Amino acid sequence: MATQAAFVVKFPQQQLARPGRVHGRPVPPARVGIAVRRGSPGNSAVAVAASPAAPRGVRCRAGGLIEPDGGTLVELVAPEEGGRRAALRREAAALPHRVRLGRVDTEWVHVLSEGWASPLRGFMRETEFLQALHFNAVRGGDGAMVNMSVPIVLAVDDAQRRAILASGATSVALVDDHDRPVAVLSDIEIYKHNKEERIARTWGTTAPGLPYVEEAITNAGDWLIGGDLEVIEPIKYNDGLDQYRLSPAQLREEFARRNADAVFAFQLRNPVHNGHALLMTDTRRRLLDMGYKNPVLLLHPLGGFTKADDVPLSVRMKQHEKVLEEGVLNPESTVVAIFPSPMHYAGPTEVQWHAKARINAGANFYIVGRDPAGMGHPMEKRDLYDADHGKKVLSMAPGLERLNILPFKVAAYDRKYNKMNFFDPSRKEDFLFISGTKMRGLAKNRESPPDGFMCPGGWKVLVEYYDSLTPPEGSPKLREAVAA
């Protein structure tokens, strides 16, 4: 995805008329949450601590925040209260059939368990899979279509299918790579995994070289198993970043604690440069001009699987910290958290998932750029998707009717003023467009970008990362980057 682009913000219709009122009635004041900042004294530029989640299945409309899809935020982690967690652990250990989770599978368990995919309550059964694949939506319990543009499924092989069917089992344990139980999938259904159809409908091509396909589909089983999911305990990665992994319930508590009357989300998988910051701060200014009193930015980098040449999550999070520490973004009106979903690079199909998930976290505004969730064609020297189709699809997507588009001008580096600025076609010769590829090339070569392109501390983080990939003297090439 290009880093300099025409960005748009999507606005929900119910919020456009007047802040503080819904259908003409006053909205009660926001509840005060219990999340607190983490970090050393005086450093508010890191994250907010994970506060206890809201009760399972509560309706989330605190302080007028947008309701989650289906009206109820799904939470699938077994509570410690009442001994349910211990009982589920014993149940999982006793089940005769176990399905081992890969890295991407575990990320989907994380996504489902916290309600990012509400109202989905587990890995998709065939009906849900077909609806998502063909309609980019699933039908909720009330009969309404809810956006769900990417299948969330779990594969099993022929031997597993035969064994489960032969035993008549209705539940299986999901285990990690050390055979430790993670969750139980119950009331199961096993159906055919038509990989070619899935790939063609999700990506619009079956060309070899699609990163997610190679990671999670090509070598996966030929059958899919769906059912109701119950997770034994919250998913943790123990990578030093778990404090950033706030669930939708925890984010809603934090927005309420800050008395936010609007929440606008910015999804990214790249380091933040000052063009991004310009778009985010200008969005907040526009919301204030509309009459909102305290719009809060959710800076929400994707934290699941990404392709190997993307900047790793740990580096991106360190860079984002510098952006806040150096005042490029205001820590008082910014929440930094990690979105746990894996990345598909499926363009207009995937960007619907990104927008839908943020609704469940309480965001009623969504910033989307040129070629969102896109990538270069794996076989040809061109982009895989039309750069404008993402924002057009979002304006028409089923289940996202609450969102509208407010277009922004193009942001690029303004050589006249030595800063990122909105593109002015009357003096186009003054503007320099720096793509993500160009940015990474500069950092790899220890070349400085133009003054005002990125905060110095953030740029230093990138340079140090690429320096760490430099091989020892005499080695023929860079060490391979690790996907994060």
GROMACS .gro file of C-alpha atoms in nm:
model
  484
    1MET     CA    1   0.000   0.000   0.000
    2ALA     CA    2   0.136   0.343  -0.088
    3THR     CA    3   0.220   0.560   0.209
    4GLN     CA    4   0.135   0.889   0.036
    5ALA     CA    5  -0.224   0.871  -0.071
    6ALA     CA    6  -0.568   1.018  -0.098
    7PHE     CA    7  -0.720   0.937   0.241
    8VAL     CA    8  -1.084   0.934   0.335
    9VAL     CA    9  -1.268   0.911   0.664
   10LYS     CA   10  -1.590   0.717   0.693
   11PHE     CA   11  -1.861   0.873   0.906
   12PRO     CA   12  -2.160   0.687   1.051
   13GLN     CA   13  -2.487   0.850   0.954
   14GLN     CA   14  -2.632   0.840   1.304
   15GLN     CA   15  -2.345   1.056   1.430
   16LEU     CA   16  -2.350   1.322   1.162
   17ALA     CA   17  -2.653   1.515   1.272
   18ARG     CA   18  -2.550   1.626   1.616
   19PRO     CA   19  -2.306   1.498   1.880
   20GLY     CA   20  -2.451   1.414   2.216
   21ARG     CA   21  -2.789   1.311   2.075
   22VAL     CA   22  -2.922   0.990   1.921
   23HIS     CA   23  -3.251   1.005   1.730
   24GLY     CA   24  -3.309   1.349   1.883
   25ARG     CA   25  -3.269   1.232   2.243
   26PRO     CA   26  -2.979   1.335   2.472
   27VAL     CA   27  -2.709   1.074   2.522
   28PRO     CA   28  -2.610   1.021   2.887
   29PRO     CA   29  -2.258   1.126   2.994
   30ALA     CA   30  -1.981   0.876   2.927
   31ARG     CA   31  -1.901   0.630   3.202
   32VAL     CA   32  -1.560   0.660   3.359
   33GLY     CA   33  -1.359   0.345   3.291
   34ILE     CA   34  -1.085   0.193   3.502
   35ALA     CA   35  -0.801   0.159   3.250
   36VAL     CA   36  -0.484   0.345   3.352
   37ARG     CA   37  -0.172   0.448   3.167
   38ARG     CA   38   0.137   0.236   3.183
   39GLY     CA   39   0.496   0.346   3.165
   40SER     CA   40   0.747   0.545   3.360
   41PRO     CA   41   0.643   0.866   3.538
   42GLY     CA   42   0.593   1.145   3.292
   43ASN     CA   43   0.576   0.909   2.997
   44SER     CA   44   0.218   0.895   2.872
   45ALA     CA   45   0.325   0.794   2.523
   46VAL     CA   46   0.315   0.419   2.558
   47ALA     CA   47  -0.009   0.228   2.612
   48VAL     CA   48  -0.298   0.189   2.849
   49ALA     CA   49  -0.303  -0.108   3.082
   50ALA     CA   50  -0.547  -0.385   3.011
   51SER     CA   51  -0.835  -0.330   3.252
   52PRO     CA   52  -1.078  -0.605   3.345
   53ALA     CA   53  -1.314  -0.673   3.055
   54ALA     CA   54  -1.681  -0.585   3.069
   55PRO     CA   55  -1.913  -0.870   3.170
   56ARG     CA   56  -1.953  -1.130   2.898
   57GLY     CA   57  -2.230  -1.056   2.653
   58VAL     CA   58  -2.320  -0.709   2.784
   59ARG     CA   59  -2.469  -0.455   2.546
   60CYS     CA   60  -2.207  -0.186   2.487
   61ARG     CA   61  -2.347   0.160   2.449
   62ALA     CA   62  -2.164   0.333   2.730
   63GLY     CA   63  -2.135   0.707   2.676
   64GLY     CA   64  -2.303   0.683   2.339
   65LEU     CA   65  -2.034   0.465   2.178
   66ILE     CA   66  -2.149   0.289   1.863
   67GLU     CA   67  -2.303  -0.050   1.935
   68PRO     CA   68  -2.113  -0.363   1.828
   69ASP     CA   69  -2.248  -0.568   1.541
   70GLY     CA   70  -2.550  -0.759   1.662
   71GLY     CA   71  -2.588  -0.520   1.957
   72THR     CA   72  -2.389  -0.745   2.192
   73LEU     CA   73  -2.013  -0.775   2.222
   74VAL     CA   74  -1.926  -1.145   2.210
   75GLU     CA   75  -1.662  -1.259   2.460
   76LEU     CA   76  -1.562  -1.624   2.452
   77VAL     CA   77  -1.298  -1.654   2.726
   78ALA     CA   78  -1.413  -1.872   3.014
   79PRO     CA   79  -1.452  -1.667   3.334
   80GLU     CA   80  -1.251  -1.760   3.641
   81GLU     CA   81  -1.554  -1.689   3.858
   82GLY     CA   82  -1.758  -1.991   3.949
   83GLY     CA   83  -1.486  -2.235   3.850
   84ARG     CA   84  -1.578  -2.236   3.481
   85ARG     CA   85  -1.221  -2.186   3.361
   86ALA     CA   86  -1.087  -2.478   3.564
   87ALA     CA   87  -1.377  -2.697   3.450
   88LEU     CA   88  -1.314  -2.612   3.085
   89ARG     CA   89  -0.947  -2.695   3.124
   90ARG     CA   90  -1.038  -3.039   3.261
   91GLU     CA   91  -1.293  -3.089   2.982
   92ALA     CA   92  -1.036  -3.004   2.715
   93ALA     CA   93  -0.777  -3.238   2.866
   94ALA     CA   94  -1.025  -3.526   2.863
   95LEU     CA   95  -1.140  -3.488   2.502
   96PRO     CA   96  -1.007  -3.766   2.277
   97HIS     CA   97  -0.972  -3.551   1.965
   98ARG     CA   98  -0.725  -3.265   1.945
   99VAL     CA   99  -0.671  -3.012   1.666
  100ARG     CA  100  -0.332  -2.845   1.675
  101LEU     CA  101  -0.335  -2.471   1.610
  102GLY     CA  102  -0.081  -2.305   1.385
  103ARG     CA  103   0.030  -1.946   1.430
  104VAL     CA  104  -0.249  -1.795   1.219
  105ASP     CA  105  -0.508  -2.027   1.376
  106THR     CA  106  -0.409  -1.900   1.720
  107GLU     CA  107  -0.445  -1.541   1.603
  108TRP     CA  108  -0.797  -1.620   1.485
  109VAL     CA  109  -0.878  -1.780   1.823
  110HIS     CA  110  -0.760  -1.453   1.979
  111VAL     CA  111  -0.977  -1.247   1.742
  112LEU     CA  112  -1.286  -1.457   1.803
  113SER     CA  113  -1.239  -1.482   2.179
  114GLU     CA  114  -1.242  -1.104   2.231
  115GLY     CA  115  -1.535  -1.025   2.004
  116TRP     CA  116  -1.360  -0.852   1.715
  117ALA     CA  117  -1.578  -1.066   1.485
  118SER     CA  118  -1.903  -1.020   1.683
  119PRO     CA  119  -2.160  -1.165   1.650
  120LEU     CA  120  -1.956  -1.470   1.537
  121ARG     CA  121  -1.921  -1.716   1.825
  122GLY     CA  122  -1.665  -1.956   1.684
  123PHE     CA  123  -1.499  -2.086   1.372
  124MET     CA  124  -1.745  -2.072   1.083
  125ARG     CA  125  -1.975  -2.358   0.999
  126GLU     CA  126  -2.051  -2.413   0.631
  127THR     CA  127  -2.351  -2.177   0.616
  128GLU     CA  128  -2.149  -1.892   0.764
  129PHE     CA  129  -1.850  -1.974   0.545
  130LEU     CA  130  -2.057  -1.960   0.227
  131GLN     CA  131  -2.226  -1.636   0.331
  132ALA     CA  132  -1.892  -1.471   0.405
  133LEU     CA  133  -1.737  -1.602   0.086
  134HIS     CA  134  -2.020  -1.506  -0.148
  135PHE     CA  135  -2.189  -1.211   0.024
  136ASN     CA  136  -1.910  -1.062   0.241
  137ALA     CA  137  -2.164  -1.080   0.522
  138VAL     CA  138  -2.332  -1.328   0.757
  139ARG     CA  139  -2.689  -1.328   0.882
  140GLY     CA  140  -2.717  -1.248   1.250
  141GLY     CA  141  -2.958  -1.396   1.501
  142ASP     CA  142  -3.207  -1.117   1.432
  143GLY     CA  143  -3.201  -1.189   1.060
  144ALA     CA  144  -2.999  -0.879   0.970
  145MET     CA  145  -2.691  -0.911   0.751
  146VAL     CA  146  -2.369  -0.830   0.939
  147ASN     CA  147  -2.050  -0.754   0.749
  148MET     CA  148  -1.800  -1.041   0.753
  149SER     CA  149  -1.583  -1.021   0.443
  150VAL     CA  150  -1.311  -1.276   0.522
  151PRO     CA  151  -1.375  -1.638   0.623
  152ILE     CA  152  -1.261  -1.722   0.976
  153VAL     CA  153  -1.213  -2.098   0.952
  154LEU     CA  154  -1.009  -2.385   1.093
  155ALA     CA  155  -0.876  -2.665   0.872
  156VAL     CA  156  -0.834  -3.036   0.951
  157ASP     CA  157  -0.690  -3.315   0.739
  158ASP     CA  158  -0.846  -3.638   0.611
  159ALA     CA  159  -0.725  -3.850   0.902
  160GLN     CA  160  -0.862  -3.610   1.162
  161ARG     CA  161  -1.196  -3.592   0.984
  162ARG     CA  162  -1.228  -3.970   0.963
  163ALA     CA  163  -1.141  -4.019   1.328
  164ILE     CA  164  -1.382  -3.753   1.452
  165LEU     CA  165  -1.669  -3.875   1.235
  166ALA     CA  166  -1.607  -4.239   1.327
  167SER     CA  167  -1.626  -4.162   1.698
  168GLY     CA  168  -1.936  -3.946   1.671
  169ALA     CA  169  -1.762  -3.674   1.872
  170THR     CA  170  -1.938  -3.340   1.903
  171SER     CA  171  -1.648  -3.149   2.061
  172VAL     CA  172  -1.273  -3.125   2.005
  173ALA     CA  173  -0.990  -2.965   2.200
  174LEU     CA  174  -0.780  -2.700   2.029
  175VAL     CA  175  -0.417  -2.723   2.142
  176ASP     CA  176  -0.097  -2.525   2.092
  177ASP     CA  177   0.227  -2.656   1.944
  178HIS     CA  178   0.321  -2.802   2.283
  179ASP     CA  179  -0.009  -2.995   2.297
  180ARG     CA  180  -0.147  -2.770   2.572
  181PRO     CA  181  -0.525  -2.710   2.554
  182VAL     CA  182  -0.619  -2.359   2.441
  183ALA     CA  183  -0.992  -2.392   2.377
  184VAL     CA  184  -1.283  -2.626   2.317
  185LEU     CA  185  -1.482  -2.627   1.992
  186SER     CA  186  -1.827  -2.778   2.045
  187ASP     CA  187  -2.135  -2.866   1.842
  188ILE     CA  188  -1.894  -2.916   1.554
  189GLU     CA  189  -1.955  -2.942   1.182
  190ILE     CA  190  -1.698  -3.065   0.927
  191TYR     CA  191  -1.727  -2.967   0.562
  192LYS     CA  192  -1.518  -2.947   0.246
  193HIS     CA  193  -1.238  -2.690   0.223
  194ASN     CA  194  -1.256  -2.579  -0.139
  195LYS     CA  195  -0.928  -2.392  -0.143
  196GLU     CA  196  -0.941  -2.270  -0.501
  197GLU     CA  197  -1.286  -2.116  -0.458
  198ARG     CA  198  -1.187  -1.960  -0.126
  199ILE     CA  199  -0.870  -1.806  -0.269
  200ALA     CA  200  -1.036  -1.683  -0.589
  201ARG     CA  201  -1.324  -1.516  -0.406
  202THR     CA  202  -1.113  -1.363  -0.130
  203TRP     CA  203  -0.823  -1.233  -0.342
  204GLY     CA  204  -0.972  -1.216  -0.689
  205THR     CA  205  -0.684  -1.427  -0.821
  206THR     CA  206  -0.530  -1.768  -0.770
  207ALA     CA  207  -0.184  -1.652  -0.874
  208PRO     CA  208   0.097  -1.812  -0.672
  209GLY     CA  209   0.280  -1.597  -0.420
  210LEU     CA  210  -0.007  -1.460  -0.208
  211PRO     CA  211   0.149  -1.435   0.143
  212TYR     CA  212  -0.153  -1.542   0.351
  213VAL     CA  213  -0.235  -1.826   0.112
  214GLU     CA  214   0.117  -1.965   0.136
  215GLU     CA  215   0.119  -1.926   0.514
  216ALA     CA  216  -0.226  -2.057   0.605
  217ILE     CA  217  -0.410  -2.223   0.315
  218THR     CA  218  -0.187  -2.408   0.068
  219ASN     CA  219  -0.065  -2.671   0.314
  220ALA     CA  220  -0.375  -2.671   0.533
  221GLY     CA  221  -0.617  -2.962   0.551
  222ASP     CA  222  -0.884  -3.027   0.288
  223TRP     CA  223  -1.167  -3.001   0.541
  224LEU     CA  224  -1.294  -2.721   0.764
  225ILE     CA  225  -1.427  -2.767   1.116
  226GLY     CA  226  -1.666  -2.511   1.261
  227GLY     CA  227  -1.842  -2.483   1.593
  228ASP     CA  228  -1.893  -2.285   1.911
  229LEU     CA  229  -1.568  -2.169   2.070
  230GLU     CA  230  -1.484  -2.136   2.437
  231VAL     CA  231  -1.130  -2.029   2.521
  232ILE     CA  232  -0.968  -2.140   2.845
  233GLU     CA  233  -0.782  -1.817   2.921
  234PRO     CA  234  -0.692  -1.492   2.744
  235ILE     CA  235  -0.444  -1.538   2.459
  236LYS     CA  236  -0.098  -1.406   2.552
  237TYR     CA  237   0.219  -1.391   2.343
  238ASN     CA  238   0.473  -1.304   2.616
  239ASP     CA  239   0.667  -1.088   2.370
  240GLY     CA  240   0.676  -0.770   2.575
  241LEU     CA  241   0.378  -0.628   2.385
  242ASP     CA  242   0.081  -0.788   2.558
  243GLN     CA  243   0.004  -0.463   2.742
  244TYR     CA  244  -0.087  -0.313   2.405
  245ARG     CA  245  -0.329  -0.591   2.316
  246LEU     CA  246  -0.650  -0.436   2.445
  247SER     CA  247  -0.973  -0.621   2.373
  248PRO     CA  248  -1.278  -0.439   2.235
  249ALA     CA  249  -1.428  -0.435   2.584
  250GLN     CA  250  -1.110  -0.286   2.730
  251LEU     CA  251  -1.091  -0.026   2.454
  252ARG     CA  252  -1.451   0.072   2.517
  253GLU     CA  253  -1.369   0.115   2.886
  254GLU     CA  254  -1.072   0.334   2.795
  255PHE     CA  255  -1.274   0.551   2.558
  256ALA     CA  256  -1.536   0.594   2.830
  257ARG     CA  257  -1.266   0.680   3.085
  258ARG     CA  258  -1.147   0.956   2.854
  259ASN     CA  259  -1.504   1.079   2.801
  260ALA     CA  260  -1.468   1.034   2.426
  261ASP     CA  261  -1.775   1.143   2.230
  262ALA     CA  262  -1.624   1.019   1.901
  263VAL     CA  263  -1.362   0.754   1.826
  264PHE     CA  264  -1.174   0.746   1.496
  265ALA     CA  265  -0.953   0.451   1.408
  266PHE     CA  266  -0.641   0.441   1.195
  267GLN     CA  267  -0.530   0.095   1.079
  268LEU     CA  268  -0.171   0.056   0.961
  269ARG     CA  269   0.105  -0.198   0.922
  270ASN     CA  270   0.381   0.055   0.849
  271PRO     CA  271   0.575   0.302   1.063
  272VAL     CA  272   0.396   0.633   1.123
  273HIS     CA  273   0.535   0.926   0.926
  274ASN     CA  274   0.426   1.287   0.950
  275GLY     CA  275   0.188   1.248   0.655
  276HIS     CA  276  -0.007   0.991   0.855
  277ALA     CA  277   0.000   1.225   1.154
  278LEU     CA  278  -0.127   1.516   0.942
  279LEU     CA  279  -0.424   1.309   0.832
  280MET     CA  280  -0.502   1.195   1.186
  281THR     CA  281  -0.474   1.540   1.342
  282ASP     CA  282  -0.676   1.693   1.061
  283THR     CA  283  -0.946   1.432   1.117
  284ARG     CA  284  -0.966   1.534   1.481
  285ARG     CA  285  -0.986   1.902   1.383
  286ARG     CA  286  -1.275   1.828   1.148
  287LEU     CA  287  -1.458   1.636   1.419
  288LEU     CA  288  -1.415   1.929   1.657
  289ASP     CA  289  -1.547   2.162   1.388
  290MET     CA  290  -1.854   1.937   1.361
  291GLY     CA  291  -1.923   1.996   1.730
  292TYR     CA  292  -1.767   1.696   1.899
  293LYS     CA  293  -1.599   1.786   2.227
  294ASN     CA  294  -1.343   1.510   2.271
  295PRO     CA  295  -1.268   1.292   1.968
  296VAL     CA  296  -1.015   1.020   2.051
  297LEU     CA  297  -0.780   0.855   1.801
  298LEU     CA  298  -0.738   0.478   1.809
  299LEU     CA  299  -0.393   0.423   1.654
  300HIS     CA  300  -0.435   0.056   1.580
  301PRO     CA  301  -0.147  -0.125   1.407
  302LEU     CA  302  -0.215  -0.475   1.283
  303GLY     CA  303  -0.038  -0.728   1.503
  304GLY     CA  304  -0.101  -1.066   1.344
  305PHE     CA  305   0.073  -1.237   1.054
  306THR     CA  306   0.237  -1.004   0.800
  307LYS     CA  307   0.465  -1.079   0.508
  308ALA     CA  308   0.836  -1.107   0.577
  309ASP     CA  309   0.940  -0.775   0.420
  310ASP     CA  310   0.700  -0.571   0.635
  311VAL     CA  311   0.854  -0.400   0.938
  312PRO     CA  312   0.808  -0.636   1.239
  313LEU     CA  313   0.546  -0.549   1.499
  314SER     CA  314   0.797  -0.494   1.782
  315VAL     CA  315   0.983  -0.236   1.573
  316ARG     CA  316   0.664  -0.064   1.466
  317MET     CA  317   0.542  -0.037   1.824
  318LYS     CA  318   0.873   0.112   1.936
  319GLN     CA  319   0.851   0.360   1.649
  320HIS     CA  320   0.491   0.450   1.741
  321GLU     CA  321   0.603   0.522   2.098
  322LYS     CA  322   0.854   0.775   1.965
  323VAL     CA  323   0.583   0.943   1.758
  324LEU     CA  324   0.386   1.012   2.075
  325GLU     CA  325   0.690   1.091   2.292
  326GLU     CA  326   0.804   1.356   2.044
  327GLY     CA  327   0.460   1.515   2.026
  328VAL     CA  328   0.378   1.430   1.665
  329LEU     CA  329   0.051   1.290   1.800
  330ASN     CA  330  -0.109   1.403   2.125
  331PRO     CA  331  -0.098   1.126   2.391
  332GLU     CA  332  -0.400   1.277   2.566
  333SER     CA  333  -0.624   1.217   2.265
  334THR     CA  334  -0.456   0.900   2.132
  335VAL     CA  335  -0.492   0.537   2.237
  336VAL     CA  336  -0.228   0.302   2.096
  337ALA     CA  337  -0.328  -0.064   2.085
  338ILE     CA  338  -0.259  -0.374   1.875
  339PHE     CA  339  -0.521  -0.527   1.645
  340PRO     CA  340  -0.459  -0.905   1.669
  341SER     CA  341  -0.584  -1.006   1.325
  342PRO     CA  342  -0.355  -1.168   1.067
  343MET     CA  343  -0.309  -0.975   0.741
  344HIS     CA  344  -0.456  -1.113   0.417
  345TYR     CA  345  -0.342  -0.844   0.169
  346ALA     CA  346  -0.684  -0.891   0.009
  347GLY     CA  347  -0.754  -0.528  -0.076
  348PRO     CA  348  -1.120  -0.419  -0.095
  349THR     CA  349  -1.239  -0.750   0.050
  350GLU     CA  350  -1.016  -0.727   0.355
  351VAL     CA  351  -1.064  -0.356   0.426
  352GLN     CA  352  -1.427  -0.432   0.509
  353TRP     CA  353  -1.306  -0.667   0.785
  354HIS     CA  354  -1.072  -0.399   0.917
  355ALA     CA  355  -1.356  -0.146   0.938
  356LYS     CA  356  -1.609  -0.390   1.085
  357ALA     CA  357  -1.374  -0.503   1.362
  358ARG     CA  358  -1.313  -0.143   1.474
  359ILE     CA  359  -1.688  -0.085   1.506
  360ASN     CA  360  -1.690  -0.367   1.760
  361ALA     CA  361  -1.415  -0.184   1.952
  362GLY     CA  362  -1.627   0.133   1.969
  363ALA     CA  363  -1.484   0.330   1.676
  364ASN     CA  364  -1.750   0.517   1.480
  365PHE     CA  365  -1.505   0.681   1.237
  366TYR     CA  366  -1.257   0.499   1.018
  367ILE     CA  367  -0.968   0.649   0.822
  368VAL     CA  368  -0.896   0.462   0.502
  369GLY     CA  369  -0.630   0.534   0.244
  370ARG     CA  370  -0.537   0.459  -0.112
  371ASP     CA  371  -0.516   0.086  -0.191
  372PRO     CA  372  -0.603  -0.027   0.164
  373ALA     CA  373  -0.485  -0.380   0.247
  374GLY     CA  374  -0.332  -0.397  -0.099
  375MET     CA  375  -0.004  -0.531  -0.233
  376GLY     CA  376   0.184  -0.567  -0.556
  377HIS     CA  377   0.073  -0.843  -0.789
  378PRO     CA  378   0.279  -1.153  -0.699
  379MET     CA  379   0.357  -1.234  -1.065
  380GLU     CA  380   0.339  -0.903  -1.251
  381LYS     CA  381   0.483  -0.553  -1.204
  382ARG     CA  382   0.158  -0.384  -1.105
  383ASP     CA  383  -0.068  -0.339  -0.806
  384LEU     CA  384  -0.303  -0.629  -0.741
  385TYR     CA  385  -0.603  -0.400  -0.682
  386ASP     CA  386  -0.732  -0.070  -0.815
  387ALA     CA  387  -0.613   0.194  -0.569
  388ASP     CA  388  -0.959   0.357  -0.536
  389HIS     CA  389  -1.170   0.045  -0.503
  390GLY     CA  390  -1.118   0.003  -0.128
  391LYS     CA  391  -1.288   0.328  -0.033
  392LYS     CA  392  -1.560   0.277  -0.296
  393VAL     CA  393  -1.639  -0.072  -0.169
  394LEU     CA  394  -1.657   0.053   0.190
  395SER     CA  395  -1.923   0.304   0.087
  396MET     CA  396  -2.141   0.020  -0.047
  397ALA     CA  397  -2.049  -0.276   0.175
  398PRO     CA  398  -2.337  -0.474   0.328
  399GLY     CA  399  -2.351  -0.438   0.703
  400LEU     CA  400  -2.145  -0.117   0.705
  401GLU     CA  401  -2.434   0.116   0.621
  402ARG     CA  402  -2.368   0.322   0.935
  403LEU     CA  403  -2.052   0.459   0.773
  404ASN     CA  404  -2.017   0.752   0.530
  405ILE     CA  405  -1.712   0.888   0.347
  406LEU     CA  406  -1.549   1.227   0.402
  407PRO     CA  407  -1.266   1.263   0.147
  408PHE     CA  408  -0.930   1.416   0.220
  409LYS     CA  409  -0.679   1.565  -0.017
  410VAL     CA  410  -0.356   1.385  -0.100
  411ALA     CA  411  -0.075   1.419   0.155
  412ALA     CA  412   0.287   1.441   0.035
  413TYR     CA  413   0.619   1.601   0.130
  414ASP     CA  414   0.614   1.976   0.062
  415ARG     CA  415   0.966   2.086  -0.031
  416LYS     CA  416   0.870   2.453  -0.011
  417TYR     CA  417   0.782   2.429   0.359
  418ASN     CA  418   0.997   2.125   0.448
  419LYS     CA  419   0.709   1.926   0.595
  420MET     CA  420   0.428   1.689   0.505
  421ASN     CA  421   0.137   1.882   0.363
  422PHE     CA  422  -0.178   1.837   0.163
  423PHE     CA  423  -0.102   1.829  -0.207
  424ASP     CA  424  -0.163   2.154  -0.395
  425PRO     CA  425  -0.193   2.087  -0.770
  426SER     CA  426  -0.120   2.452  -0.848
  427ARG     CA  427   0.239   2.398  -0.735
  428LYS     CA  428   0.281   2.027  -0.793
  429GLU     CA  429   0.654   2.066  -0.858
  430ASP     CA  430   0.701   2.142  -0.486
  431PHE     CA  431   0.575   1.801  -0.374
  432LEU     CA  432   0.764   1.476  -0.332
  433PHE     CA  433   0.585   1.142  -0.299
  434ILE     CA  434   0.775   0.894  -0.080
  435SER     CA  435   0.636   0.542  -0.104
  436GLY     CA  436   0.671   0.278   0.163
  437THR     CA  437   0.927   0.102  -0.056
  438LYS     CA  438   1.127   0.425  -0.088
  439MET     CA  439   1.106   0.486   0.287
  440ARG     CA  440   1.235   0.139   0.367
  441GLY     CA  441   1.513   0.179   0.110
  442LEU     CA  442   1.631   0.501   0.272
  443ALA     CA  443   1.638   0.339   0.616
  444LYS     CA  444   1.822   0.031   0.489
  445ASN     CA  445   2.088   0.254   0.332
  446ARG     CA  446   2.113   0.479   0.639
  447GLU     CA  447   2.005   0.773   0.427
  448SER     CA  448   1.811   1.051   0.598
  449PRO     CA  449   1.465   1.138   0.470
  450PRO     CA  450   1.377   1.504   0.408
  451ASP     CA  451   1.343   1.709   0.727
  452GLY     CA  452   0.987   1.691   0.849
  453PHE     CA  453   0.906   1.353   0.693
  454MET     CA  454   0.925   1.157   1.020
  455CYS     CA  455   1.015   1.241   1.378
  456PRO     CA  456   1.390   1.188   1.443
  457GLY     CA  457   1.339   0.928   1.716
  458GLY     CA  458   1.103   0.726   1.500
  459TRP     CA  459   1.343   0.732   1.206
  460LYS     CA  460   1.628   0.620   1.432
  461VAL     CA  461   1.423   0.315   1.533
  462LEU     CA  462   1.388   0.216   1.166
  463VAL     CA  463   1.756   0.267   1.087
  464GLU     CA  464   1.859   0.059   1.388
  465TYR     CA  465   1.624  -0.221   1.280
  466TYR     CA  466   1.769  -0.240   0.930
  467ASP     CA  467   2.120  -0.216   1.073
  468SER     CA  468   2.039  -0.526   1.278
  469LEU     CA  469   1.975  -0.714   0.953
  470THR     CA  470   2.316  -0.625   0.811
  471PRO     CA  471   2.528  -0.942   0.788
  472PRO     CA  472   2.870  -0.975   0.947
  473GLU     CA  473   3.169  -0.871   0.739
  474GLY     CA  474   3.208  -1.096   0.435
  475SER     CA  475   2.854  -1.235   0.447
  476PRO     CA  476   2.691  -1.214   0.102
  477LYS     CA  477   2.348  -1.076   0.191
  478LEU     CA  478   2.121  -0.927   0.455
  479ARG     CA  479   1.982  -1.160   0.718
  480GLU     CA  480   1.621  -1.241   0.639
  481ALA     CA  481   1.359  -1.031   0.817
  482VAL     CA  482   1.120  -1.222   1.039
  483ALA     CA  483   0.746  -1.180   0.978
  484ALA     CA  484   0.560  -1.034   1.274
   0.00000   0.00000   0.00000
